[in-house]
CSV table of C-alpha atoms in Angstrom, one decimal:
chain,number,residue,atom,x,y,z
A,1,MET,CA,81.9,125.4,107.9
A,2,PRO,CA,84.4,123.5,105.8
A,3,LYS,CA,83.5,121.2,103.1
A,4,GLY,CA,85.0,118.0,101.8
A,5,THR,CA,84.7,114.5,100.4
A,6,ILE,CA,84.2,111.2,102.6
A,7,VAL,CA,87.3,109.2,101.1
A,8,LYS,CA,87.1,106.3,103.6
A,9,ALA,CA,84.6,104.8,106.0
A,10,LEU,CA,85.9,102.4,108.8
A,11,SER,CA,85.1,101.3,112.1
A,12,GLY,CA,82.4,104.1,112.6
A,13,PHE,CA,84.8,107.0,111.5
A,14,TYR,CA,84.7,109.0,108.3
A,15,TYR,CA,87.7,110.3,106.7
A,16,VAL,CA,87.0,113.7,105.0
A,17,GLN,CA,89.4,115.1,102.6
A,18,ASN,CA,89.6,118.8,101.5
A,19,GLU,CA,92.5,121.2,100.4
A,20,ASP,CA,93.5,121.4,104.0
A,21,GLY,CA,94.2,117.6,104.3
A,22,LEU,CA,92.4,114.6,106.0
A,23,PHE,CA,90.0,114.8,108.9
A,24,GLN,CA,88.9,111.9,111.1
A,25,CYS,CA,85.2,112.6,111.7
A,26,ARG,CA,82.2,110.8,113.4
A,27,GLY,CA,78.6,111.1,112.1
A,28,ARG,CA,76.0,113.5,113.8
A,29,GLY,CA,74.0,111.4,116.3
A,30,ASN,CA,70.7,112.6,114.6
A,31,PHE,CA,71.9,110.7,111.3
A,32,ARG,CA,71.1,107.5,112.9
A,33,ASN,CA,67.7,108.8,114.2
A,34,ARG,CA,66.9,110.0,110.7
A,35,ASN,CA,68.1,106.6,109.2
A,36,ILE,CA,71.0,108.5,107.2
A,37,LYS,CA,74.0,107.0,106.7
A,38,PRO,CA,77.2,108.9,105.2
A,39,LEU,CA,78.8,106.9,102.3
A,40,VAL,CA,82.4,107.1,100.8
A,41,GLY,CA,82.0,109.7,97.9
A,42,ASP,CA,79.5,111.9,99.8
A,43,GLU,CA,80.3,115.6,99.9
A,44,VAL,CA,79.8,116.8,103.2
A,45,VAL,CA,79.9,119.8,105.6
A,46,PHE,CA,81.9,119.1,108.9
A,47,GLU,CA,83.5,120.6,111.8
A,48,ALA,CA,86.8,119.7,113.3
A,49,GLU,CA,88.9,121.3,115.9
A,50,ASN,CA,92.0,119.1,114.7
A,51,LYS,CA,92.6,116.4,112.3
A,52,THR,CA,91.5,113.6,114.4
A,53,ASP,CA,88.5,114.8,116.2
A,54,GLY,CA,85.7,116.1,113.7
A,55,TYR,CA,82.0,115.7,113.1
A,56,VAL,CA,80.2,115.3,109.8
A,57,LEU,CA,77.3,117.7,110.0
A,58,GLU,CA,75.5,117.6,106.8
A,59,ILE,CA,75.4,115.5,103.6
A,60,MET,CA,75.1,117.3,100.4
A,61,GLU,CA,72.5,115.9,97.8
A,62,ARG,CA,73.8,112.8,96.0
A,63,LYS,CA,73.7,112.4,92.2
A,64,ASN,CA,73.6,108.5,92.8
A,65,GLU,CA,74.5,105.9,95.3
A,66,LEU,CA,75.2,102.2,95.1
A,67,ILE,CA,74.2,99.8,97.9
A,68,ARG,CA,76.9,97.1,97.3
A,69,PRO,CA,79.5,98.3,97.4
A,70,PRO,CA,78.2,101.5,99.5
A,71,ILE,CA,79.5,104.4,97.6
A,72,ALA,CA,77.9,107.8,96.3
A,73,ASN,CA,78.6,110.2,93.5
A,74,VAL,CA,80.2,107.7,91.1
A,75,ASP,CA,80.7,108.9,87.6
A,76,ARG,CA,82.0,105.5,86.2
A,77,ALA,CA,81.8,101.8,87.1
A,78,ILE,CA,84.8,99.7,85.9
A,79,LEU,CA,83.3,96.2,85.7
A,80,VAL,CA,86.1,93.7,86.0
A,81,PHE,CA,85.3,90.3,84.9
A,82,SER,CA,87.9,87.3,84.3
A,83,ALA,CA,88.1,85.4,81.0
A,84,ALA,CA,88.9,82.2,83.2
A,85,GLU,CA,89.6,81.5,86.8
A,86,PRO,CA,86.8,82.2,87.6
A,87,THR,CA,85.1,81.6,84.4
A,88,PHE,CA,83.6,84.5,82.4
A,89,SER,CA,79.8,84.9,83.2
A,90,PRO,CA,77.9,87.4,80.8
A,91,LEU,CA,74.7,86.6,83.0
A,92,LEU,CA,76.7,88.2,86.1
A,93,LEU,CA,78.0,91.0,83.9
A,94,ASP,CA,74.6,91.8,82.7
A,95,ARG,CA,73.2,91.8,86.3
A,96,PHE,CA,76.0,94.6,87.2
A,97,LEU,CA,75.1,96.3,83.9
A,98,VAL,CA,71.6,96.7,85.0
A,99,HIS,CA,72.6,97.7,88.4
A,100,VAL,CA,74.8,100.7,87.3
A,101,GLU,CA,72.6,101.7,84.5
A,102,ALA,CA,69.7,102.2,87.0
A,103,ASN,CA,71.9,104.4,89.1
A,104,GLY,CA,72.8,106.7,86.1
A,105,ILE,CA,76.6,105.5,86.2
A,106,GLU,CA,78.5,105.0,83.1
A,107,PRO,CA,79.9,101.3,83.0
A,108,LEU,CA,83.0,100.2,81.4
A,109,ILE,CA,83.8,96.7,81.0
A,110,VAL,CA,87.2,94.9,81.5
A,111,ILE,CA,87.7,91.4,80.9
A,112,SER,CA,91.1,90.4,82.5
A,113,LYS,CA,93.4,87.2,82.5
A,114,ILE,CA,93.1,86.7,78.8
A,115,ASP,CA,96.5,85.3,79.1
A,116,LEU,CA,95.0,82.1,80.4
A,117,LEU,CA,92.9,81.5,77.3
A,118,THR,CA,93.4,79.1,74.4
A,119,GLU,CA,93.0,80.8,70.9
A,120,GLU,CA,89.6,79.2,70.7
A,121,GLU,CA,88.5,80.6,74.0
A,122,LEU,CA,89.9,83.8,73.0
A,123,GLU,CA,87.7,84.0,70.0
A,124,THR,CA,84.9,83.5,72.1
A,125,ILE,CA,85.7,86.4,74.5
A,126,LYS,CA,86.2,88.7,71.4
A,127,GLN,CA,82.7,87.8,70.2
A,128,TYR,CA,81.4,88.8,73.4
A,129,ARG,CA,83.4,92.2,73.3
A,130,ASN,CA,81.9,92.9,70.0
A,131,ASP,CA,78.3,92.1,71.1
A,132,TYR,CA,78.8,94.5,74.1
A,133,GLU,CA,80.4,97.2,72.0
A,134,GLN,CA,77.6,97.2,69.4
A,135,LEU,CA,75.5,98.2,72.4
A,136,GLY,CA,77.6,101.2,73.1
A,137,TYR,CA,79.9,99.9,76.1
A,138,LYS,CA,83.6,100.3,76.0
A,139,VAL,CA,85.2,96.8,76.4
A,140,TYR,CA,88.9,96.3,77.1
A,141,LEU,CA,90.7,93.0,77.3
A,142,THR,CA,93.7,92.8,79.6
A,143,SER,CA,96.3,90.7,81.1
A,144,THR,CA,98.4,91.9,84.1
A,145,ILE,CA,100.8,89.2,83.5
A,146,GLU,CA,101.6,90.2,79.9
A,147,GLN,CA,100.7,93.9,80.3
A,148,LEU,CA,98.1,93.8,77.8
A,149,GLY,CA,95.4,96.6,77.4
A,150,LEU,CA,96.7,98.6,80.5
A,151,ASP,CA,97.6,101.7,78.7
A,152,ALA,CA,94.4,102.0,77.1
A,153,ILE,CA,92.2,101.7,80.4
A,154,ARG,CA,94.6,103.9,82.3
A,155,LYS,CA,93.4,107.1,80.8
A,156,GLU,CA,89.8,106.3,81.6
A,157,PHE,CA,90.2,106.9,85.2
A,158,ASP,CA,91.3,110.6,84.6
A,159,ASP,CA,88.9,113.3,85.7
A,160,HIS,CA,86.3,110.8,87.0
A,161,VAL,CA,85.4,109.3,90.3
A,162,SER,CA,85.4,105.6,89.5
A,163,VAL,CA,84.1,102.6,91.3
A,164,ILE,CA,85.9,99.4,90.3
A,165,ALA,CA,83.8,96.4,91.0
A,166,GLY,CA,83.1,92.6,90.0
A,167,GLN,CA,83.2,89.1,91.2
A,168,SER,CA,85.7,88.2,93.9
A,169,GLY,CA,89.1,86.9,92.3
A,170,VAL,CA,88.8,88.4,88.9
A,171,GLY,CA,91.7,90.7,89.4
A,172,LYS,CA,90.5,94.1,90.4
A,173,SER,CA,93.2,94.9,92.9
A,174,SER,CA,95.8,93.4,90.5
A,175,LEU,CA,94.5,95.7,87.7
A,176,LEU,CA,94.9,98.6,89.9
A,177,ASN,CA,98.4,97.7,91.1
A,178,ALA,CA,99.5,97.0,87.5
A,179,ILE,CA,98.4,100.4,86.3
A,180,ASN,CA,99.8,102.1,89.3
A,181,PRO,CA,102.3,99.9,91.2
A,182,ALA,CA,102.8,102.3,94.1
A,183,LEU,CA,99.4,101.5,95.6
A,184,ASP,CA,100.4,98.1,96.5
A,185,ILE,CA,96.9,96.9,97.1
A,186,GLU,CA,96.8,93.3,98.8
A,187,THR,CA,95.7,90.5,96.5
A,188,ASN,CA,95.1,86.8,96.9
A,189,GLN,CA,95.2,83.9,94.7
A,190,ILE,CA,92.0,81.9,93.8
A,191,SER,CA,91.0,79.3,96.3
A,192,SER,CA,91.3,75.9,94.3
A,193,HIS,CA,88.8,74.2,96.8
A,194,LEU,CA,86.0,76.8,96.4
A,195,GLY,CA,86.9,77.9,92.8
A,196,ARG,CA,86.5,81.7,93.6
A,197,GLY,CA,88.8,84.6,95.0
A,198,LYS,CA,89.2,85.4,98.6
A,199,HIS,CA,87.9,89.0,99.6
A,200,THR,CA,91.2,91.0,99.8
A,201,THR,CA,89.4,94.5,100.1
A,202,ARG,CA,87.5,94.8,103.3
A,203,HIS,CA,86.3,98.3,102.9
A,204,VAL,CA,85.6,101.1,100.5
A,205,GLU,CA,88.0,103.8,99.9
A,206,LEU,CA,88.7,106.4,97.4
A,207,ILE,CA,92.2,106.4,96.4
A,208,PRO,CA,93.9,109.3,94.3
A,209,PHE,CA,94.4,107.6,90.5
A,210,GLY,CA,95.9,110.0,87.8
A,211,SER,CA,93.9,112.9,87.8
A,212,GLY,CA,90.8,111.1,89.3
A,213,LEU,CA,89.7,109.0,92.1
A,214,VAL,CA,89.2,105.4,92.1
A,215,ALA,CA,87.4,103.1,94.7
A,216,ASP,CA,88.6,99.5,95.3
A,217,THR,CA,85.6,97.7,96.7
A,218,PRO,CA,84.9,94.3,98.4
A,219,GLY,CA,84.2,91.5,96.0
A,220,PHE,CA,80.8,90.3,95.7
A,221,SER,CA,79.0,87.8,93.4
A,222,SER,CA,75.2,88.8,93.3
A,223,LEU,CA,73.0,91.7,93.4
A,224,ASP,CA,69.2,92.2,94.2
A,225,PHE,CA,67.1,94.2,92.0
A,226,ILE,CA,65.8,96.2,95.0
A,227,ASP,CA,62.8,98.6,94.6
A,228,MET,CA,62.7,98.0,90.8
A,229,GLU,CA,59.6,98.0,89.1
A,230,PRO,CA,58.9,95.1,86.3
A,231,GLU,CA,58.4,97.8,83.7
A,232,GLU,CA,61.5,99.6,84.3
A,233,LEU,CA,63.8,96.6,83.8
A,234,SER,CA,63.9,96.9,80.1
A,235,HIS,CA,65.0,100.8,80.2
A,236,TYR,CA,68.3,99.4,81.3
A,237,PHE,CA,69.0,97.2,78.4
A,238,PRO,CA,70.1,99.7,75.5
A,239,GLU,CA,69.0,97.5,72.8
A,240,MET,CA,65.4,97.4,74.2
A,241,ARG,CA,65.3,100.8,75.5
A,242,ASP,CA,65.7,102.2,71.9
A,243,ARG,CA,62.7,100.1,70.7
A,244,LEU,CA,60.2,100.7,73.6
A,245,PRO,CA,58.3,103.6,71.6
A,246,SER,CA,57.6,101.1,68.9
A,247,CYS,CA,55.9,98.7,71.1
A,248,LYS,CA,52.2,98.5,70.6
A,249,PHE,CA,51.6,98.5,74.4
A,250,ARG,CA,52.7,101.0,77.0
A,251,GLY,CA,54.5,98.9,79.8
A,252,CYS,CA,55.2,96.2,77.5
A,253,THR,CA,57.2,93.4,79.2
A,254,HIS,CA,58.5,91.9,75.8
A,255,THR,CA,57.4,88.6,76.7
A,256,GLN,CA,53.8,87.6,75.7
A,257,GLU,CA,52.6,90.9,74.2
A,258,PRO,CA,51.6,91.2,70.5
A,259,LYS,CA,53.3,93.6,68.2
A,260,CYS,CA,56.3,93.8,70.5
A,261,ALA,CA,59.2,95.7,68.9
A,262,VAL,CA,61.7,93.9,71.2
A,263,LYS,CA,60.6,90.4,70.3
A,264,GLU,CA,60.6,91.3,66.6
A,265,ALA,CA,64.1,92.5,66.8
A,266,LEU,CA,64.9,89.4,68.5
A,267,THR,CA,63.4,87.3,65.6
A,268,GLN,CA,65.3,89.3,63.3
A,269,GLY,CA,68.6,88.7,65.2
A,270,GLU,CA,69.1,92.3,65.9
A,271,ILE,CA,69.0,91.6,69.7
A,272,ARG,CA,71.4,88.8,71.0
A,273,GLU,CA,69.6,85.8,72.4
A,274,PHE,CA,71.7,85.6,75.3
A,275,ARG,CA,70.8,89.0,76.4
A,276,TYR,CA,67.2,88.6,75.9
A,277,GLU,CA,67.4,85.4,78.1
A,278,HIS,CA,69.1,87.3,80.8
A,279,TYR,CA,66.3,89.9,80.6
A,280,VAL,CA,63.5,87.3,81.0
A,281,THR,CA,65.5,85.8,84.1
A,282,PHE,CA,65.8,89.1,85.5
A,283,LEU,CA,62.3,89.9,85.0
A,284,GLU,CA,61.1,87.0,87.0
A,285,GLU,CA,63.2,88.2,90.0
A,286,VAL,CA,61.9,91.4,89.7
A,287,LYS,CA,58.3,90.2,89.6
A,288,THR,CA,59.0,88.0,92.8
A,289,GLN,CA,60.6,90.9,94.7
A,290,HIS,CA,57.7,93.2,93.6
A,291,LYS,CA,55.2,90.8,95.0
A,292,ARG,CA,57.0,90.4,98.3
A,293,ARG,CA,56.9,94.3,98.8
A,294,PHE,CA,53.2,94.3,98.6
């Protein structure tokens, strides 16, 4: 049986790509009975009499999967956040970072639209860049209007399956178009009434991009911490993860416990206060969702 990769899912069809071309397939009926849904990025076994009449028979083991956007086997998440229009949100960025860290995906941060900033605003964004780079993240400042930072980020797509994600209207599709104009992905301007972007990408699709594949995904503005345990959360903050062995109590939540290495690092200025505040906010959400499950 042939094998391939699902590169697009649309209207009940799964489009499977391999060395012989692109095959339009449906999922096996028993997938639904077993509560299994094929995802873009899945490596699958399929059968097809021709290019438009095939069936996905088996889904190979996934190394990871995301729920929003629905995609599997991702190497990198390119997280695009605008410096303005909409305003840069480190709280939302940290929510995304926790989400991709929890799924074993390498995050890269892109802050777009820096051409819209005053000099003072740009200095604030550069400070955020420094903060995240000190945590080990790669951060790129870009402008598709002024063609800034595009060459540097272009190489990051090579030889990887990347998902490009972020809030609506931050310039995800514009970034891809600027790097590769042949894509001609649909974009829309920010709605002045709502203050946010319109959803221009309506499905997930893997697109050849350099020597890799990239998924442009529907924009979204929130992520739930589904099935996460309260004691897990700090593992997805690198500056906390490194200090966990030094906390006195196992399962320390880094809030009220004595002899907490994280709280000590916060007091010493070794952990940025805004990051700790975001952790506490997320921890309350995780605890609330945890209670609802039991």
